[in-house]
Tab-separated table of C-alpha atoms in Angstrom:
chain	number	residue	atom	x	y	z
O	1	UNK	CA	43.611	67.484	-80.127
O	2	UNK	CA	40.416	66.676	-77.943
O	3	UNK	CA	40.999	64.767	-75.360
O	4	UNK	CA	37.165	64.562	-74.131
O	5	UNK	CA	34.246	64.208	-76.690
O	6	UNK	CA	30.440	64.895	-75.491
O	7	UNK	CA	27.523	63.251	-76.827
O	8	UNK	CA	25.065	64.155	-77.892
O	9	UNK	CA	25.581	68.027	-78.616
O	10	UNK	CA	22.406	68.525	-77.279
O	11	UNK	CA	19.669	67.588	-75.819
O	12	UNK	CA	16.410	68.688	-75.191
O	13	UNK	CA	13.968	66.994	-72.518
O	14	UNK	CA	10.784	68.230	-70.230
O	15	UNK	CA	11.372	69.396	-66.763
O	16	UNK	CA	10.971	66.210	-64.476
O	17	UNK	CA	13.048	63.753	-67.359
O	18	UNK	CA	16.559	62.504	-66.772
O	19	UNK	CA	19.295	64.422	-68.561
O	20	UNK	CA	22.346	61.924	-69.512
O	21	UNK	CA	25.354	63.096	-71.119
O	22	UNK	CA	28.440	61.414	-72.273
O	23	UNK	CA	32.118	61.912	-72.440
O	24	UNK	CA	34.661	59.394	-74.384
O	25	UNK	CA	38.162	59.739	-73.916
O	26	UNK	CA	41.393	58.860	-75.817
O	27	UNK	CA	44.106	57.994	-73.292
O	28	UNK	CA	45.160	57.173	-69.852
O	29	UNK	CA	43.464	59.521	-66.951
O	30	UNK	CA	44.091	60.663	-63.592
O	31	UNK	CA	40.803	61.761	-62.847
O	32	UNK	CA	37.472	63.242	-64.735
O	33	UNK	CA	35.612	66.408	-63.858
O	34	UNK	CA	32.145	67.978	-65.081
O	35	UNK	CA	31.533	71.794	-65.563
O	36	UNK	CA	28.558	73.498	-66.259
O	37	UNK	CA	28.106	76.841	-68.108
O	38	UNK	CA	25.290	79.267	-68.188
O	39	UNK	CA	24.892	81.254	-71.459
O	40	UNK	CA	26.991	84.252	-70.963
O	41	UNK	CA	29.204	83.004	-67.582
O	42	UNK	CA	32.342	80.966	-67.013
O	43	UNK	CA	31.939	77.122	-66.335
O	44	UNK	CA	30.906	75.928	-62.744
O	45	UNK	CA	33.128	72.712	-61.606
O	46	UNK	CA	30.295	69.978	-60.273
O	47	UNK	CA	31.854	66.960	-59.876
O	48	UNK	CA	35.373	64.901	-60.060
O	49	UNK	CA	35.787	61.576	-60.220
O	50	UNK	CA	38.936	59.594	-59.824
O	51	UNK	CA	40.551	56.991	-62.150
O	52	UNK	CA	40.140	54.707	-59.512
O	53	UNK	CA	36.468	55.508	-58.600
O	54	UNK	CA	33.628	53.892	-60.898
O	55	UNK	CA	30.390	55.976	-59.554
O	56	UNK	CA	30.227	59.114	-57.615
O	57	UNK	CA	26.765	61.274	-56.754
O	58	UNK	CA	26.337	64.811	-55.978
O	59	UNK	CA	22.632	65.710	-55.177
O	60	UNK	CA	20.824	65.340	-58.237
O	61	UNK	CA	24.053	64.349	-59.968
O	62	UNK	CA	25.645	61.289	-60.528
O	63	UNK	CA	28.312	59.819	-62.591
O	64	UNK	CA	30.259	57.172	-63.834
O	65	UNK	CA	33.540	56.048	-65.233
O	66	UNK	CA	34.357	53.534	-67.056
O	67	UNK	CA	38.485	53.552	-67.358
O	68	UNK	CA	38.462	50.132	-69.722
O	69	UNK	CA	36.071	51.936	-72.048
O	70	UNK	CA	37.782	55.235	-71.431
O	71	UNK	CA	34.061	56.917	-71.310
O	72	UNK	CA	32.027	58.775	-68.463
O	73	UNK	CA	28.714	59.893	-68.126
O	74	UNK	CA	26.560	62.588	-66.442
O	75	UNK	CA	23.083	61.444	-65.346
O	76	UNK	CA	20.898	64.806	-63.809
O	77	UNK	CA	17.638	62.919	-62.481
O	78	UNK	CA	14.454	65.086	-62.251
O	79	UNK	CA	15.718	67.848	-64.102
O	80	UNK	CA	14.922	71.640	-64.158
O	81	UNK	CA	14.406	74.381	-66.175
O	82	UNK	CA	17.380	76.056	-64.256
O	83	UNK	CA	19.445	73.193	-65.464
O	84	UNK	CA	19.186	74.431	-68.622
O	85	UNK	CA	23.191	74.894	-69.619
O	86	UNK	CA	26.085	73.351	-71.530
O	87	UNK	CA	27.848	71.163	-69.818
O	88	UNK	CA	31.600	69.603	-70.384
O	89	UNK	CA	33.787	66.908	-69.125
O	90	UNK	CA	37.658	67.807	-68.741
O	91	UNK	CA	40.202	65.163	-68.304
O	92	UNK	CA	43.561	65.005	-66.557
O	93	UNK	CA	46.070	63.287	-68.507
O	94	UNK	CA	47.912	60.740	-66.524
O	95	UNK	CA	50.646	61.076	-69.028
O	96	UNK	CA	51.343	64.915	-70.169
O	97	UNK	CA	49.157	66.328	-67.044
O	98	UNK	CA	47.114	68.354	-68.804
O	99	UNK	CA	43.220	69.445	-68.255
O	100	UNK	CA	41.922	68.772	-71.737
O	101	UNK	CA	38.315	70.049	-72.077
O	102	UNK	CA	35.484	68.454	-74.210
O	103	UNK	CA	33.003	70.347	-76.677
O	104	UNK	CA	30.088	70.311	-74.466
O	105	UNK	CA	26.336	69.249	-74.109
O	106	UNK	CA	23.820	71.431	-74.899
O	107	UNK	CA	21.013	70.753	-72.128
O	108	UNK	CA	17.756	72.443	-72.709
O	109	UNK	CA	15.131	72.211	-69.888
O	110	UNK	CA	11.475	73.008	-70.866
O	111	UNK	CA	9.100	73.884	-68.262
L	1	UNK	CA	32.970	83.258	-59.717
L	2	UNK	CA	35.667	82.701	-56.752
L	3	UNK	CA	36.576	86.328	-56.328
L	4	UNK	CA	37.925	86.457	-60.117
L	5	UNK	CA	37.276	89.173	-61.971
L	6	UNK	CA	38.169	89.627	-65.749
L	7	UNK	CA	38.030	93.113	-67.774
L	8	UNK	CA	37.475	93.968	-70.081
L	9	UNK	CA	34.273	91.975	-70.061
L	10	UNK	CA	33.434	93.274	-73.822
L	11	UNK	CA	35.696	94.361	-76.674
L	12	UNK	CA	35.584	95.393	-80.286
L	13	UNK	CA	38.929	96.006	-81.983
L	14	UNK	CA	40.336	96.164	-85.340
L	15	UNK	CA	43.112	93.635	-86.563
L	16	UNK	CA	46.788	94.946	-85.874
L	17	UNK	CA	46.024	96.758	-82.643
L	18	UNK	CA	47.181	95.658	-79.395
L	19	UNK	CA	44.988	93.900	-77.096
L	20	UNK	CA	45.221	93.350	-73.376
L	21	UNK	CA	43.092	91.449	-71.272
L	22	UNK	CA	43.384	91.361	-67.266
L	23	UNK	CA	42.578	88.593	-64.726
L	24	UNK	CA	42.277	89.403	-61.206
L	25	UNK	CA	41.778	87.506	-58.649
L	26	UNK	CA	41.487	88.325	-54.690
L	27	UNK	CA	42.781	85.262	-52.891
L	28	UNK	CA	46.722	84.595	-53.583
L	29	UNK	CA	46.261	81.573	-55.730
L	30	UNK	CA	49.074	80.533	-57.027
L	31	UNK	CA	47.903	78.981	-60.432
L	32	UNK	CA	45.924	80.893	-63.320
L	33	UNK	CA	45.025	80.078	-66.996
L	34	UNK	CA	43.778	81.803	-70.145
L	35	UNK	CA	41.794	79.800	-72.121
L	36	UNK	CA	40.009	80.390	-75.315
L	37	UNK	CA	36.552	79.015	-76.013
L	38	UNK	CA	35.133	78.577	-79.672
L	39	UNK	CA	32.358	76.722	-81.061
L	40	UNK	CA	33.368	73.386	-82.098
L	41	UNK	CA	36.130	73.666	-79.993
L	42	UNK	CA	35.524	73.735	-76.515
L	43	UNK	CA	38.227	75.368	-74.480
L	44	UNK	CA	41.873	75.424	-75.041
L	45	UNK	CA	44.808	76.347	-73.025
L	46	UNK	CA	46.427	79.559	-73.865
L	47	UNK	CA	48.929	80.174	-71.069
L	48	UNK	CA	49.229	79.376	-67.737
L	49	UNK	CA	51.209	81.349	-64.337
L	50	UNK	CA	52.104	78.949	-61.440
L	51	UNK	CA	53.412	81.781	-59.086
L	52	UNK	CA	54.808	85.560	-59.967
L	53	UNK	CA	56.541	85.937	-63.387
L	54	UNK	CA	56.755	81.853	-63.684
L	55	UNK	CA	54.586	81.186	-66.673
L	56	UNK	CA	54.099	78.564	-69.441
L	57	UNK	CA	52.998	78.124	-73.023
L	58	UNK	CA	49.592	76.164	-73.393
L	59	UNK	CA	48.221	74.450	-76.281
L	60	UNK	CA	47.226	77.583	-78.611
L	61	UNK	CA	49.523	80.359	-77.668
L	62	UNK	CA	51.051	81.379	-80.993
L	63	UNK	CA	49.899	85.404	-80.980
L	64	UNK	CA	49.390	85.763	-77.295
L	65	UNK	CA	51.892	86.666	-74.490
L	66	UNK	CA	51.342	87.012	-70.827
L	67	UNK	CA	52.815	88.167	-67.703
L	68	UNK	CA	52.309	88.243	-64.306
L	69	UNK	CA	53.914	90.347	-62.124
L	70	UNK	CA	51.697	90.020	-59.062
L	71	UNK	CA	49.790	87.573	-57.361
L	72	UNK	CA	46.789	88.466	-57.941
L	73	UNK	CA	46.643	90.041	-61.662
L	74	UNK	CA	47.149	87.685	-64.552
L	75	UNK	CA	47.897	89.698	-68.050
L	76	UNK	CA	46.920	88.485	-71.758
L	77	UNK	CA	48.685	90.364	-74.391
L	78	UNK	CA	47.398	89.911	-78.168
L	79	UNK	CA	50.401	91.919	-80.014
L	80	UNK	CA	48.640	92.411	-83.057
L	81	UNK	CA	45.077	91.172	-83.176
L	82	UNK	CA	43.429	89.165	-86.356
L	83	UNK	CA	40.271	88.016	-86.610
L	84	UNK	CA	40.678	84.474	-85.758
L	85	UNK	CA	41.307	85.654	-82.177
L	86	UNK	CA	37.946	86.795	-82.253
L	87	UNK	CA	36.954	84.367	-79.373
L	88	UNK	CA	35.520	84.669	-75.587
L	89	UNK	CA	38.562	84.747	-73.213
L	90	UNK	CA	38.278	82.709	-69.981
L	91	UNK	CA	40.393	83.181	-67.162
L	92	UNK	CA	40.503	80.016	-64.174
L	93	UNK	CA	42.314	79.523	-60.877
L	94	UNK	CA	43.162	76.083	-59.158
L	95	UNK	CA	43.238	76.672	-55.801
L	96	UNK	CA	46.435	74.435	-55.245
L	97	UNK	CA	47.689	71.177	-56.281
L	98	UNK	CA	46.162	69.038	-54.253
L	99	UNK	CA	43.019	69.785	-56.611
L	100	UNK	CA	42.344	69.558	-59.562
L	101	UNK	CA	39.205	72.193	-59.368
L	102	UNK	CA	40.026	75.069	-61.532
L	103	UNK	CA	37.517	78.389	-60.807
L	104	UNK	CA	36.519	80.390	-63.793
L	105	UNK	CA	36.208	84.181	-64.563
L	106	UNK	CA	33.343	85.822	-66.014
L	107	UNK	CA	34.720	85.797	-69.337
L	108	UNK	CA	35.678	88.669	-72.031
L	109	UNK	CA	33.930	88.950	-75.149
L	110	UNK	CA	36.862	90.059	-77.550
L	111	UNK	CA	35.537	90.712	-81.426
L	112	UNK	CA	38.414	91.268	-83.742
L	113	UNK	CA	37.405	93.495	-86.781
């Protein structure tokens, strides 16, 4: 079973728009990371965020977490064509201790 | 990629043939994972190592086996291939566990005929 869900699949903005992704989640976390993947490569960790943190930036990146809503987003601001990528959430169960991936955003870029 | 390298990083076999995939990874970390990723699915836990021949079942691993007999090389084992392990083949690192960061591989590209 899923533990992380993305919306939306994807998403396709202009270079210079605001890219924001979400992630809903089913049970009780430890913490909350972000990948990216380029077509063709393995996924890039950006960001983690802990069950007790409720907003964490990274450069262009920042997210938050909502633990009483069990949901997190990704917000890219002035985005680039090189952002173009999927991108997924992967959550920590604070009960089994698993890393439970989501399905992934789609992020297209156009220059 | 973190000094992980996986090979092969394409394959095309036919169903019942073995299959073996290899991680390998250059810095002595003690954790690795195969996961699987399909559309629709994201990516799921195959198998994981947490130090030389100490490894566990994930959350898919009916069909695979895996062993590890050094550090630094992290096998996959598909007995007897069908075609709904056609799939790309990701293999990860975590550094230690006082993260939670997990490093991927390349991927491999496996096509089961």
């Amino acid at each position: 079973s899923q533990q992380g869900e993305e919306d939306p699949q994807a998403l396709s903005i202009q270079e210079g728009e605001n890219a924001t992704m979400n992630c809903s989640y089913k049970t009780s976390i430890n913490n909350l990371q972000w990948y990216r993947q380029n077509s063709g490569r393995g996924l890039v960790h950006l960001i983690l965020i802990r069950s007790n943190e409720r907003e964490k930036h990274s450069g262009r990146l920042r997210v938050t977490l909502d633990t009483s809503k069990k949901s997190s987003s990704l917000l890219i601001t002035a985005s680039r064509a090189a952002d173009t990528a999927s991108y997924f959430c992967a959550t920590r169960s604070s009960n089994t201790g698993k890393l439970i991936f989501g399905q992934g955003t789609t992020l297209q870029v156009k220059p | 990629d973190a000094g992980i390298t996986q090979s092969p990083r394409h394959k095309v076999t036919e169903t019942g043939t073995p299959v073996t995939l290899r991680c390998h990874q250059t810095e002595n970390h003690r954790y690795m994972y195969w996961y699987r990723q399909d559309p629709g699915h994201g990516l799921r836990l195959i198998h994981y190592s947490y130090g030389v021949k100490d490894t566990d079942k994930g959350e898919v691993s009916d069909g695979y086996s895996v062993s590890r007999s050094k550090t630094e090389d992290f096998l996959l084992t598909l007995e007897s291939a069908t075609s709904s392990q056609t799939s790309v083949y990701f293999c990860a690192i975590r550094p230690g566990l006082r993260t939670d960061t997990q490093y991927f591989g390349p991927g491999t590209r496996l096509t089961v005929l």
